[in-house]
PDB file of N, CA and C in Angstrom:
ATOM      1  N   MET A  24      86.305 -23.634 121.314  1.00  0.00           N
ATOM      2  CA  MET A  24      85.289 -22.944 121.009  1.00  0.00           C
ATOM      3  C   MET A  24      84.666 -22.579 119.610  1.00  0.00           C
ATOM      4  N   SER A  25      83.356 -22.795 119.142  1.00  0.00           N
ATOM      5  CA  SER A  25      83.228 -22.335 117.645  1.00  0.00           C
ATOM      6  C   SER A  25      83.039 -20.934 117.584  1.00  0.00           C
ATOM      7  N   ASN A  26      83.107 -20.779 116.443  1.00  0.00           N
ATOM      8  CA  ASN A  26      82.567 -18.969 116.053  1.00  0.00           C
ATOM      9  C   ASN A  26      81.058 -18.847 116.365  1.00  0.00           C
ATOM     10  N   GLU A  27      80.324 -19.994 116.310  1.00  0.00           N
ATOM     11  CA  GLU A  27      78.913 -19.571 116.530  1.00  0.00           C
ATOM     12  C   GLU A  27      78.732 -19.350 118.174  1.00  0.00           C
ATOM     13  N   ASP A  28      79.039 -20.272 119.125  1.00  0.00           N
ATOM     14  CA  ASP A  28      79.201 -20.243 120.343  1.00  0.00           C
ATOM     15  C   ASP A  28      79.746 -18.910 120.720  1.00  0.00           C
ATOM     16  N   LEU A  29      80.912 -18.270 120.190  1.00  0.00           N
ATOM     17  CA  LEU A  29      81.560 -17.215 120.503  1.00  0.00           C
ATOM     18  C   LEU A  29      80.491 -15.731 120.333  1.00  0.00           C
ATOM     19  N   LYS A  30      79.847 -16.040 119.188  1.00  0.00           N
ATOM     20  CA  LYS A  30      79.060 -14.891 118.495  1.00  0.00           C
ATOM     21  C   LYS A  30      77.824 -14.875 119.620  1.00  0.00           C
ATOM     22  N   GLN A  31      77.253 -15.912 119.953  1.00  0.00           N
ATOM     23  CA  GLN A  31      76.314 -15.981 121.127  1.00  0.00           C
ATOM     24  C   GLN A  31      76.413 -15.517 122.402  1.00  0.00           C
ATOM     25  N   LYS A  32      77.807 -15.769 122.757  1.00  0.00           N
ATOM     26  CA  LYS A  32      78.227 -15.079 123.937  1.00  0.00           C
ATOM     27  C   LYS A  32      78.246 -13.462 123.735  1.00  0.00           C
ATOM     28  N   LEU A  33      78.860 -13.302 122.625  1.00  0.00           N
ATOM     29  CA  LEU A  33      79.077 -11.898 122.406  1.00  0.00           C
ATOM     30  C   LEU A  33      77.837 -10.911 122.213  1.00  0.00           C
ATOM     31  N   LEU A  34      76.644 -11.587 121.640  1.00  0.00           N
ATOM     32  CA  LEU A  34      75.400 -11.074 121.578  1.00  0.00           C
ATOM     33  C   LEU A  34      74.820 -10.968 123.033  1.00  0.00           C
ATOM     34  N   ALA A  35      75.061 -11.785 124.082  1.00  0.00           N
ATOM     35  CA  ALA A  35      74.454 -12.069 125.063  1.00  0.00           C
ATOM     36  C   ALA A  35      74.959 -10.701 125.905  1.00  0.00           C
ATOM     37  N   GLN A  36      76.361 -10.751 125.580  1.00  0.00           N
ATOM     38  CA  GLN A  36      77.088  -9.499 126.742  1.00  0.00           C
ATOM     39  C   GLN A  36      76.345  -7.937 126.216  1.00  0.00           C
ATOM     40  N   ILE A  37      76.031  -7.840 124.840  1.00  0.00           N
ATOM     41  CA  ILE A  37      75.351  -6.659 124.340  1.00  0.00           C
ATOM     42  C   ILE A  37      74.311  -6.464 124.908  1.00  0.00           C
ATOM     43  N   GLU A  38      73.392  -7.718 125.051  1.00  0.00           N
ATOM     44  CA  GLU A  38      71.984  -7.609 125.801  1.00  0.00           C
ATOM     45  C   GLU A  38      72.128  -7.248 127.358  1.00  0.00           C
ATOM     46  N   ALA A  39      73.051  -7.692 128.072  1.00  0.00           N
ATOM     47  CA  ALA A  39      73.260  -7.414 129.310  1.00  0.00           C
ATOM     48  C   ALA A  39      73.892  -5.944 129.477  1.00  0.00           C
ATOM     49  N   LEU A  40      74.695  -5.476 128.604  1.00  0.00           N
ATOM     50  CA  LEU A  40      74.499  -3.911 128.498  1.00  0.00           C
ATOM     51  C   LEU A  40      73.528  -3.062 128.545  1.00  0.00           C
ATOM     52  N   LYS A  41      72.386  -3.452 128.210  1.00  0.00           N
ATOM     53  CA  LYS A  41      71.503  -2.546 128.050  1.00  0.00           C
ATOM     54  C   LYS A  41      70.726  -2.483 129.182  1.00  0.00           C
ATOM     55  N   LEU A  42      71.042  -3.107 130.327  1.00  0.00           N
ATOM     56  CA  LEU A  42      70.770  -2.538 131.715  1.00  0.00           C
ATOM     57  C   LEU A  42      71.252  -1.629 132.404  1.00  0.00           C
ATOM     58  N   PHE A  43      72.599  -1.446 132.013  1.00  0.00           N
ATOM     59  CA  PHE A  43      73.431   0.112 132.456  1.00  0.00           C
ATOM     60  C   PHE A  43      72.873   0.742 131.656  1.00  0.00           C
ATOM     61  N   PRO A  44      73.345   2.189 132.609  1.00  0.00           N
ATOM     62  CA  PRO A  44      72.965   3.438 131.885  1.00  0.00           C
ATOM     63  C   PRO A  44      74.019   3.522 130.572  1.00  0.00           C
ATOM     64  N   ASN A  45      73.605   4.623 129.730  1.00  0.00           N
ATOM     65  CA  ASN A  45      74.374   4.681 128.533  1.00  0.00           C
ATOM     66  C   ASN A  45      75.411   5.757 128.747  1.00  0.00           C
ATOM     67  N   ASN A  46      76.290   5.305 129.316  1.00  0.00           N
ATOM     68  CA  ASN A  46      77.519   6.379 129.634  1.00  0.00           C
ATOM     69  C   ASN A  46      78.896   6.014 128.826  1.00  0.00           C
ATOM     70  N   ILE A  47      79.941   6.867 128.914  1.00  0.00           N
ATOM     71  CA  ILE A  47      81.090   6.580 127.899  1.00  0.00           C
ATOM     72  C   ILE A  47      81.585   5.229 127.969  1.00  0.00           C
ATOM     73  N   GLN A  48      81.657   4.544 129.235  1.00  0.00           N
ATOM     74  CA  GLN A  48      82.571   3.204 129.405  1.00  0.00           C
ATOM     75  C   GLN A  48      81.553   2.163 128.539  1.00  0.00           C
ATOM     76  N   VAL A  49      80.282   2.308 128.897  1.00  0.00           N
ATOM     77  CA  VAL A  49      79.383   1.505 128.207  1.00  0.00           C
ATOM     78  C   VAL A  49      79.291   1.420 126.651  1.00  0.00           C
ATOM     79  N   LYS A  50      79.383   2.426 125.922  1.00  0.00           N
ATOM     80  CA  LYS A  50      79.543   2.817 124.657  1.00  0.00           C
ATOM     81  C   LYS A  50      80.928   2.327 124.213  1.00  0.00           C
ATOM     82  N   ILE A  51      81.904   2.355 125.076  1.00  0.00           N
ATOM     83  CA  ILE A  51      83.098   2.045 124.371  1.00  0.00           C
ATOM     84  C   ILE A  51      83.061   0.297 124.202  1.00  0.00           C
ATOM     85  N   LEU A  52      82.696  -0.336 125.538  1.00  0.00           N
ATOM     86  CA  LEU A  52      82.509  -1.910 125.647  1.00  0.00           C
ATOM     87  C   LEU A  52      81.628  -2.154 124.652  1.00  0.00           C
ATOM     88  N   ARG A  53      80.478  -1.476 124.153  1.00  0.00           N
ATOM     89  CA  ARG A  53      79.503  -2.116 123.261  1.00  0.00           C
ATOM     90  C   ARG A  53      80.147  -1.718 121.956  1.00  0.00           C
ATOM     91  N   SER A  54      81.071  -0.855 121.545  1.00  0.00           N
ATOM     92  CA  SER A  54      81.579  -0.844 120.171  1.00  0.00           C
ATOM     93  C   SER A  54      82.641  -1.848 120.106  1.00  0.00           C
ATOM     94  N   ARG A  55      83.293  -2.366 121.271  1.00  0.00           N
ATOM     95  CA  ARG A  55      84.442  -3.264 121.051  1.00  0.00           C
ATOM     96  C   ARG A  55      83.853  -4.659 120.950  1.00  0.00           C
ATOM     97  N   ILE A  56      82.767  -4.854 121.269  1.00  0.00           N
ATOM     98  CA  ILE A  56      81.918  -6.323 121.188  1.00  0.00           C
ATOM     99  C   ILE A  56      81.416  -6.031 119.719  1.00  0.00           C
ATOM    100  N   ASN A  57      80.938  -5.123 119.506  1.00  0.00           N
ATOM    101  CA  ASN A  57      80.680  -4.991 117.697  1.00  0.00           C
ATOM    102  C   ASN A  57      81.830  -5.322 116.998  1.00  0.00           C
ATOM    103  N   LYS A  58      82.808  -4.735 117.267  1.00  0.00           N
ATOM    104  CA  LYS A  58      84.169  -4.886 116.385  1.00  0.00           C
ATOM    105  C   LYS A  58      84.453  -6.492 116.209  1.00  0.00           C
ATOM    106  N   GLN A  59      84.437  -7.241 117.437  1.00  0.00           N
ATOM    107  CA  GLN A  59      84.678  -8.203 117.630  1.00  0.00           C
ATOM    108  C   GLN A  59      83.673  -9.326 116.862  1.00  0.00           C
ATOM    109  N   LEU A  60      82.490  -8.950 116.814  1.00  0.00           N
ATOM    110  CA  LEU A  60      81.318  -9.631 116.016  1.00  0.00           C
ATOM    111  C   LEU A  60      81.696  -9.507 114.601  1.00  0.00           C
ATOM    112  N   GLU A  61      82.075  -8.322 114.081  1.00  0.00           N
ATOM    113  CA  GLU A  61      82.545  -7.952 112.814  1.00  0.00           C
ATOM    114  C   GLU A  61      83.406  -9.019 112.348  1.00  0.00           C
ATOM    115  N   GLN A  62      84.572  -8.785 113.037  1.00  0.00           N
ATOM    116  CA  GLN A  62      85.915  -9.970 112.731  1.00  0.00           C
ATOM    117  C   GLN A  62      85.167 -11.388 112.668  1.00  0.00           C
ATOM    118  N   ILE A  63      84.419 -11.818 113.621  1.00  0.00           N
ATOM    119  CA  ILE A  63      84.125 -13.182 113.555  1.00  0.00           C
ATOM    120  C   ILE A  63      83.139 -13.340 111.988  1.00  0.00           C
ATOM    121  N   SER A  64      82.262 -12.394 111.751  1.00  0.00           N
ATOM    122  CA  SER A  64      81.500 -12.648 110.499  1.00  0.00           C
ATOM    123  C   SER A  64      82.410 -12.592 109.305  1.00  0.00           C
ATOM    124  N   LYS A  65      83.503 -11.797 109.295  1.00  0.00           N
ATOM    125  CA  LYS A  65      84.399 -11.476 108.071  1.00  0.00           C
ATOM    126  C   LYS A  65      85.318 -13.074 107.998  1.00  0.00           C
ATOM    127  N   GLN A  66      85.501 -13.660 109.193  1.00  0.00           N
ATOM    128  CA  GLN A  66      86.260 -14.872 109.290  1.00  0.00           C
ATOM    129  C   GLN A  66      85.495 -15.958 108.588  1.00  0.00           C
ATOM    130  N   THR A  67      84.377 -16.004 108.880  1.00  0.00           N
ATOM    131  CA  THR A  67      83.468 -16.999 108.431  1.00  0.00           C
ATOM    132  C   THR A  67      83.138 -16.902 107.013  1.00  0.00           C
ATOM    133  N   GLU A  68      83.044 -15.417 106.587  1.00  0.00           N
ATOM    134  CA  GLU A  68      82.892 -14.970 105.209  1.00  0.00           C
ATOM    135  C   GLU A  68      84.080 -15.548 104.302  1.00  0.00           C
ATOM    136  N   ILE A  69      85.365 -15.289 104.807  1.00  0.00           N
ATOM    137  CA  ILE A  69      86.469 -15.705 104.185  1.00  0.00           C
ATOM    138  C   ILE A  69      86.494 -17.245 103.838  1.00  0.00           C
ATOM    139  N   LYS A  70      86.110 -17.822 104.982  1.00  0.00           N
ATOM    140  CA  LYS A  70      86.603 -19.259 104.867  1.00  0.00           C
ATOM    141  C   LYS A  70      85.188 -19.704 104.045  1.00  0.00           C
ATOM    142  N   GLU A  71      84.269 -19.452 103.933  1.00  0.00           N
ATOM    143  CA  GLU A  71      83.080 -20.102 103.133  1.00  0.00           C
ATOM    144  C   GLU A  71      83.311 -19.532 101.779  1.00  0.00           C
ATOM    145  N   THR A  72      83.606 -18.333 101.260  1.00  0.00           N
ATOM    146  CA  THR A  72      83.864 -17.936 100.084  1.00  0.00           C
ATOM    147  C   THR A  72      85.032 -18.282  99.317  1.00  0.00           C
ATOM    148  N   ILE A  73      86.287 -19.063  99.818  1.00  0.00           N
ATOM    149  CA  ILE A  73      87.430 -19.243  99.079  1.00  0.00           C
ATOM    150  C   ILE A  73      87.820 -20.544  99.541  1.00  0.00           C
ATOM    151  N   PRO A  74      87.544 -21.620  98.660  1.00  0.00           N
ATOM    152  CA  PRO A  74      87.880 -22.845  98.770  1.00  0.00           C
ATOM    153  C   PRO A  74      89.404 -22.818  98.123  1.00  0.00           C
ATOM    154  N   VAL A  75      90.217 -23.442  98.902  1.00  0.00           N
ATOM    155  CA  VAL A  75      91.621 -23.386  98.715  1.00  0.00           C
ATOM    156  C   VAL A  75      91.917 -24.653  98.065  1.00  0.00           C
ATOM    157  N   ASP A  76      92.482 -25.130  97.064  1.00  0.00           N
ATOM    158  CA  ASP A  76      93.022 -26.278  96.502  1.00  0.00           C
ATOM    159  C   ASP A  76      94.525 -26.253  97.005  1.00  0.00           C
ATOM    160  N   LYS A  77      94.789 -27.261  97.801  1.00  0.00           N
ATOM    161  CA  LYS A  77      96.175 -27.177  98.524  1.00  0.00           C
ATOM    162  C   LYS A  77      97.315 -27.321  97.264  1.00  0.00           C
ATOM    163  N   LYS A  78      97.126 -28.085  96.410  1.00  0.00           N
ATOM    164  CA  LYS A  78      98.255 -28.131  95.375  1.00  0.00           C
ATOM    165  C   LYS A  78      98.177 -26.954  94.520  1.00  0.00           C
ATOM    166  N   GLN A  79      96.947 -25.954  94.347  1.00  0.00           N
ATOM    167  CA  GLN A  79      97.147 -24.818  93.650  1.00  0.00           C
ATOM    168  C   GLN A  79      97.910 -23.766  94.634  1.00  0.00           C
ATOM    169  N   GLN A  80      97.718 -23.807  95.784  1.00  0.00           N
ATOM    170  CA  GLN A  80      98.371 -22.899  96.917  1.00  0.00           C
ATOM    171  C   GLN A  80      99.641 -23.284  97.175  1.00  0.00           C
ATOM    172  N   ALA A  81     100.190 -24.542  97.053  1.00  0.00           N
ATOM    173  CA  ALA A  81     101.602 -24.784  97.084  1.00  0.00           C
ATOM    174  C   ALA A  81     102.126 -24.121  95.845  1.00  0.00           C
ATOM    175  N   ASN A  82     101.779 -24.428  94.772  1.00  0.00           N
ATOM    176  CA  ASN A  82     102.166 -24.058  93.359  1.00  0.00           C
ATOM    177  C   ASN A  82     102.400 -22.367  93.579  1.00  0.00           C
ATOM    178  N   LEU A  83     101.293 -21.789  94.277  1.00  0.00           N
ATOM    179  CA  LEU A  83     101.522 -20.379  94.121  1.00  0.00           C
ATOM    180  C   LEU A  83     102.697 -19.750  95.282  1.00  0.00           C
ATOM    181  N   SER A  84     102.651 -20.249  96.466  1.00  0.00           N
ATOM    182  CA  SER A  84     103.628 -19.984  97.272  1.00  0.00           C
ATOM    183  C   SER A  84     105.104 -20.350  96.935  1.00  0.00           C
ATOM    184  N   ARG A  85     105.386 -21.414  96.311  1.00  0.00           N
ATOM    185  CA  ARG A  85     106.439 -21.897  95.462  1.00  0.00           C
ATOM    186  C   ARG A  85     106.902 -20.699  94.441  1.00  0.00           C
ATOM    187  N   SER A  86     106.129 -20.272  93.544  1.00  0.00           N
ATOM    188  CA  SER A  86     106.167 -19.502  92.601  1.00  0.00           C
ATOM    189  C   SER A  86     106.910 -18.040  93.059  1.00  0.00           C
ATOM    190  N   ILE A  87     106.006 -17.759  94.209  1.00  0.00           N
ATOM    191  CA  ILE A  87     106.417 -16.221  94.706  1.00  0.00           C
ATOM    192  C   ILE A  87     107.984 -16.563  95.491  1.00  0.00           C
ATOM    193  N   LYS A  88     108.180 -17.838  96.139  1.00  0.00           N
ATOM    194  CA  LYS A  88     109.360 -17.817  96.840  1.00  0.00           C
ATOM    195  C   LYS A  88     110.564 -17.812  95.374  1.00  0.00           C
ATOM    196  N   LEU A  89     110.191 -18.507  94.480  1.00  0.00           N
ATOM    197  CA  LEU A  89     111.061 -18.609  93.396  1.00  0.00           C
ATOM    198  C   LEU A  89     111.530 -17.221  92.821  1.00  0.00           C
ATOM    199  N   LYS A  90     110.305 -16.478  92.493  1.00  0.00           N
ATOM    200  CA  LYS A  90     110.890 -15.233  91.947  1.00  0.00           C
ATOM    201  C   LYS A  90     111.586 -14.306  92.736  1.00  0.00           C
ATOM    202  N   LYS A  91     111.099 -14.460  94.055  1.00  0.00           N
ATOM    203  CA  LYS A  91     112.037 -13.566  95.171  1.00  0.00           C
ATOM    204  C   LYS A  91     113.318 -13.792  94.870  1.00  0.00           C
ATOM    205  N   HIS A  92     113.832 -15.286  94.985  1.00  0.00           N
ATOM    206  CA  HIS A  92     114.967 -15.621  95.002  1.00  0.00           C
ATOM    207  C   HIS A  92     115.774 -15.374  93.604  1.00  0.00           C
ATOM    208  N   PHE A  93     114.936 -15.345  92.431  1.00  0.00           N
ATOM    209  CA  PHE A  93     115.610 -14.915  91.301  1.00  0.00           C
ATOM    210  C   PHE A  93     115.848 -13.555  91.154  1.00  0.00           C
ATOM    211  N   ARG A  94     114.923 -12.848  91.584  1.00  0.00           N
ATOM    212  CA  ARG A  94     115.219 -11.356  91.494  1.00  0.00           C
ATOM    213  C   ARG A  94     116.432 -10.930  92.390  1.00  0.00           C
ATOM    214  N   TYR A  95     116.685 -11.835  93.462  1.00  0.00           N
ATOM    215  CA  TYR A  95     117.777 -11.471  94.297  1.00  0.00           C
ATOM    216  C   TYR A  95     119.372 -11.641  93.719  1.00  0.00           C
ATOM    217  N   LEU A  96     119.172 -12.901  93.208  1.00  0.00           N
ATOM    218  CA  LEU A  96     120.457 -13.335  92.246  1.00  0.00           C
ATOM    219  C   LEU A  96     120.579 -12.439  90.947  1.00  0.00           C
ATOM    220  N   ARG A  97     119.807 -12.062  90.384  1.00  0.00           N
ATOM    221  CA  ARG A  97     119.630 -10.877  89.228  1.00  0.00           C
ATOM    222  C   ARG A  97     120.432  -9.644  89.573  1.00  0.00           C
ATOM    223  N   LEU A  98     120.226  -9.025  91.118  1.00  0.00           N
ATOM    224  CA  LEU A  98     120.710  -7.843  91.213  1.00  0.00           C
ATOM    225  C   LEU A  98     121.893  -8.202  91.562  1.00  0.00           C
ATOM    226  N   ILE A  99     122.402  -9.393  92.306  1.00  0.00           N
ATOM    227  CA  ILE A  99     123.991  -9.653  92.353  1.00  0.00           C
ATOM    228  C   ILE A  99     124.585  -9.796  90.782  1.00  0.00           C
ATOM    229  N   ARG A 100     123.788 -10.216  89.880  1.00  0.00           N
ATOM    230  CA  ARG A 100     124.682 -10.551  88.745  1.00  0.00           C
ATOM    231  C   ARG A 100     124.947  -9.338  87.921  1.00  0.00           C
ATOM    232  N   ASP A 101     123.940  -8.224  88.373  1.00  0.00           N
ATOM    233  CA  ASP A 101     124.170  -6.971  87.825  1.00  0.00           C
ATOM    234  C   ASP A 101     125.414  -6.215  88.292  1.00  0.00           C
ATOM    235  N   ASN A 102     125.843  -6.685  89.581  1.00  0.00           N
ATOM    236  CA  ASN A 102     126.935  -6.093  90.225  1.00  0.00           C
ATOM    237  C   ASN A 102     128.042  -6.947  89.550  1.00  0.00           C
ATOM    238  N   TYR A 103     128.138  -8.096  89.149  1.00  0.00           N
ATOM    239  CA  TYR A 103     129.167  -9.022  88.632  1.00  0.00           C
ATOM    240  C   TYR A 103     128.782  -9.309  87.420  1.00  0.00           C
ATOM    241  N   PRO A 104     128.852  -8.670  86.415  1.00  0.00           N
ATOM    242  CA  PRO A 104     128.662  -9.095  85.119  1.00  0.00           C
ATOM    243  C   PRO A 104     129.679 -10.290  84.398  1.00  0.00           C
ATOM    244  N   ASN A 105     130.613 -10.216  84.761  1.00  0.00           N
ATOM    245  CA  ASN A 105     131.642 -11.203  84.611  1.00  0.00           C
ATOM    246  C   ASN A 105     131.255 -12.626  84.736  1.00  0.00           C
ATOM    247  N   LEU A 106     130.306 -12.920  85.801  1.00  0.00           N
ATOM    248  CA  LEU A 106     130.028 -14.377  86.239  1.00  0.00           C
ATOM    249  C   LEU A 106     128.910 -14.569  85.470  1.00  0.00           C
ATOM    250  N   LYS A 107     129.031 -16.080  85.487  1.00  0.00           N
ATOM    251  CA  LYS A 107     127.680 -16.389  84.455  1.00  0.00           C
ATOM    252  C   LYS A 107     126.534 -16.744  86.104  1.00  0.00           C
ATOM    253  N   PHE A 108     125.524 -16.821  85.379  1.00  0.00           N
ATOM    254  CA  PHE A 108     124.235 -16.766  86.648  1.00  0.00           C
ATOM    255  C   PHE A 108     124.408 -18.413  87.182  1.00  0.00           C
ATOM    256  N   ALA A 109     124.687 -19.116  86.582  1.00  0.00           N
ATOM    257  CA  ALA A 109     124.839 -20.644  87.115  1.00  0.00           C
ATOM    258  C   ALA A 109     125.903 -20.501  88.237  1.00  0.00           C
ATOM    259  N   GLU A 110     127.273 -19.701  87.943  1.00  0.00           N
ATOM    260  CA  GLU A 110     128.299 -19.518  88.979  1.00  0.00           C
ATOM    261  C   GLU A 110     127.795 -18.840  90.295  1.00  0.00           C
ATOM    262  N   ILE A 111     126.917 -17.910  90.055  1.00  0.00           N
ATOM    263  CA  ILE A 111     126.306 -16.995  91.340  1.00  0.00           C
ATOM    264  C   ILE A 111     125.439 -17.850  91.940  1.00  0.00           C
ATOM    265  N   ARG A 112     124.676 -18.937  91.409  1.00  0.00           N
ATOM    266  CA  ARG A 112     123.804 -19.732  92.142  1.00  0.00           C
ATOM    267  C   ARG A 112     124.408 -20.564  92.939  1.00  0.00           C
ATOM    268  N   LYS A 113     125.532 -21.125  92.234  1.00  0.00           N
ATOM    269  CA  LYS A 113     126.610 -22.107  93.163  1.00  0.00           C
ATOM    270  C   LYS A 113     127.126 -21.204  94.414  1.00  0.00           C
ATOM    271  N   GLN A 114     127.898 -20.187  94.153  1.00  0.00           N
ATOM    272  CA  GLN A 114     128.111 -19.492  95.077  1.00  0.00           C
ATOM    273  C   GLN A 114     127.219 -19.226  96.473  1.00  0.00           C
ATOM    274  N   PHE A 115     125.985 -19.013  95.842  1.00  0.00           N
ATOM    275  CA  PHE A 115     124.935 -18.614  96.727  1.00  0.00           C
ATOM    276  C   PHE A 115     124.821 -20.116  97.459  1.00  0.00           C
ATOM    277  N   SER A 116     124.610 -20.934  97.210  1.00  0.00           N
ATOM    278  CA  SER A 116     124.384 -22.325  97.679  1.00  0.00           C
ATOM    279  C   SER A 116     125.506 -22.529  98.870  1.00  0.00           C
ATOM    280  N   LYS A 117     126.799 -22.244  98.171  1.00  0.00           N
ATOM    281  CA  LYS A 117     127.942 -22.354  98.991  1.00  0.00           C
ATOM    282  C   LYS A 117     128.022 -21.554 100.282  1.00  0.00           C
ATOM    283  N   ARG A 118     127.562 -20.129  99.868  1.00  0.00           N
ATOM    284  CA  ARG A 118     127.418 -19.454 101.168  1.00  0.00           C
ATOM    285  C   ARG A 118     126.483 -19.843 102.163  1.00  0.00           C
ATOM    286  N   LYS A 119     125.316 -20.196 101.809  1.00  0.00           N
ATOM    287  CA  LYS A 119     124.321 -20.831 102.673  1.00  0.00           C
ATOM    288  C   LYS A 119     124.876 -21.999 103.464  1.00  0.00           C
ATOM    289  N   ARG A 120     125.633 -22.682 102.880  1.00  0.00           N
ATOM    290  CA  ARG A 120     126.410 -23.975 103.616  1.00  0.00           C
ATOM    291  C   ARG A 120     127.471 -23.122 104.795  1.00  0.00           C
ATOM    292  N   GLY A 121     127.770 -22.143 104.546  1.00  0.00           N
ATOM    293  CA  GLY A 121     128.793 -21.455 105.379  1.00  0.00           C
ATOM    294  C   GLY A 121     130.282 -21.567 104.886  1.00  0.00           C
ATOM    295  N   GLU A 122     130.431 -22.025 103.373  1.00  0.00           N
ATOM    296  CA  GLU A 122     131.638 -21.839 102.901  1.00  0.00           C
ATOM    297  C   GLU A 122     132.233 -20.550 102.420  1.00  0.00           C
ATOM    298  N   ASP A 123     133.463 -20.482 102.339  1.00  0.00           N
ATOM    299  CA  ASP A 123     133.805 -19.107 101.390  1.00  0.00           C
ATOM    300  C   ASP A 123     133.513 -19.063  99.766  1.00  0.00           C
ATOM    301  N   VAL A 124     133.028 -17.915  99.730  1.00  0.00           N
ATOM    302  CA  VAL A 124     132.994 -17.320  98.220  1.00  0.00           C
ATOM    303  C   VAL A 124     133.524 -16.356  97.781  1.00  0.00           C
ATOM    304  N   SER A 125     133.801 -16.231  96.630  1.00  0.00           N
ATOM    305  CA  SER A 125     134.758 -14.903  96.006  1.00  0.00           C
ATOM    306  C   SER A 125     133.805 -13.540  95.987  1.00  0.00           C
ATOM    307  N   ILE A 126     132.243 -13.795  96.128  1.00  0.00           N
ATOM    308  CA  ILE A 126     131.610 -12.359  96.331  1.00  0.00           C
ATOM    309  C   ILE A 126     131.692 -11.956  97.575  1.00  0.00           C
ATOM    310  N   PRO A 127     131.891 -10.606  98.098  1.00  0.00           N
ATOM    311  CA  PRO A 127     132.116 -10.292  99.200  1.00  0.00           C
ATOM    312  C   PRO A 127     130.665 -10.370 100.005  1.00  0.00           C
ATOM    313  N   ASP A 128     130.770 -10.651 101.254  1.00  0.00           N
ATOM    314  CA  ASP A 128     129.272 -10.395 102.271  1.00  0.00           C
ATOM    315  C   ASP A 128     128.593  -9.220 102.176  1.00  0.00           C
ATOM    316  N   ALA A 129     129.127  -8.008 101.823  1.00  0.00           N
ATOM    317  CA  ALA A 129     128.531  -6.754 101.567  1.00  0.00           C
ATOM    318  C   ALA A 129     127.466  -6.782 100.595  1.00  0.00           C
ATOM    319  N   THR A 130     128.030  -7.557  99.321  1.00  0.00           N
ATOM    320  CA  THR A 130     127.003  -7.650  98.617  1.00  0.00           C
ATOM    321  C   THR A 130     125.805  -8.598  98.731  1.00  0.00           C
ATOM    322  N   TRP A 131     126.302  -9.626  99.385  1.00  0.00           N
ATOM    323  CA  TRP A 131     124.811 -10.544  99.923  1.00  0.00           C
ATOM    324  C   TRP A 131     123.965  -9.972 100.444  1.00  0.00           C
ATOM    325  N   PHE A 132     124.516  -8.651 101.516  1.00  0.00           N
ATOM    326  CA  PHE A 132     123.595  -8.312 102.329  1.00  0.00           C
ATOM    327  C   PHE A 132     122.735  -7.283 101.667  1.00  0.00           C
ATOM    328  N   ASN A 133     123.291  -6.462 100.733  1.00  0.00           N
ATOM    329  CA  ASN A 133     122.793  -5.432  99.935  1.00  0.00           C
ATOM    330  C   ASN A 133     123.200  -5.465  98.768  1.00  0.00           C
ATOM    331  N   PRO A 134     122.405  -6.046  97.665  1.00  0.00           N
ATOM    332  CA  PRO A 134     123.059  -6.273  96.292  1.00  0.00           C
ATOM    333  C   PRO A 134     122.666  -5.353  95.650  1.00  0.00           C
ATOM    334  N   SER A 135     122.054  -4.224  95.945  1.00  0.00           N
ATOM    335  CA  SER A 135     121.509  -3.315  95.029  1.00  0.00           C
ATOM    336  C   SER A 135     122.865  -2.126  94.985  1.00  0.00           C
ATOM    337  N   PRO A 136     123.161  -1.716  93.679  1.00  0.00           N
ATOM    338  CA  PRO A 136     124.622  -0.833  93.561  1.00  0.00           C
ATOM    339  C   PRO A 136     124.615   0.480  94.143  1.00  0.00           C
TER     340      PRO A 136
END
């Protein structure tokens, strides 16, 4: 069902509510329907205003994930300054595969000092 069809149905429901007396239940139902209409209009505005380039979006999400990964490894490096960054990355990949590493599990779970 498209947004336009849903919007028309909700408008028809609001028109049907005008037949009933204006009591609390009708007001609550009318406000719920109006909120749904607002959400539908916001969704269509967002879709119309933001054309997303797939390549740009992919690069952005990749960048965010890599920054998060680097911050995590940097916190571990702060706890183990005698290890090189490359060694920490190797141990991290080994740990992901389930192999034993020299850095304890407690550090991997909470790298903050």
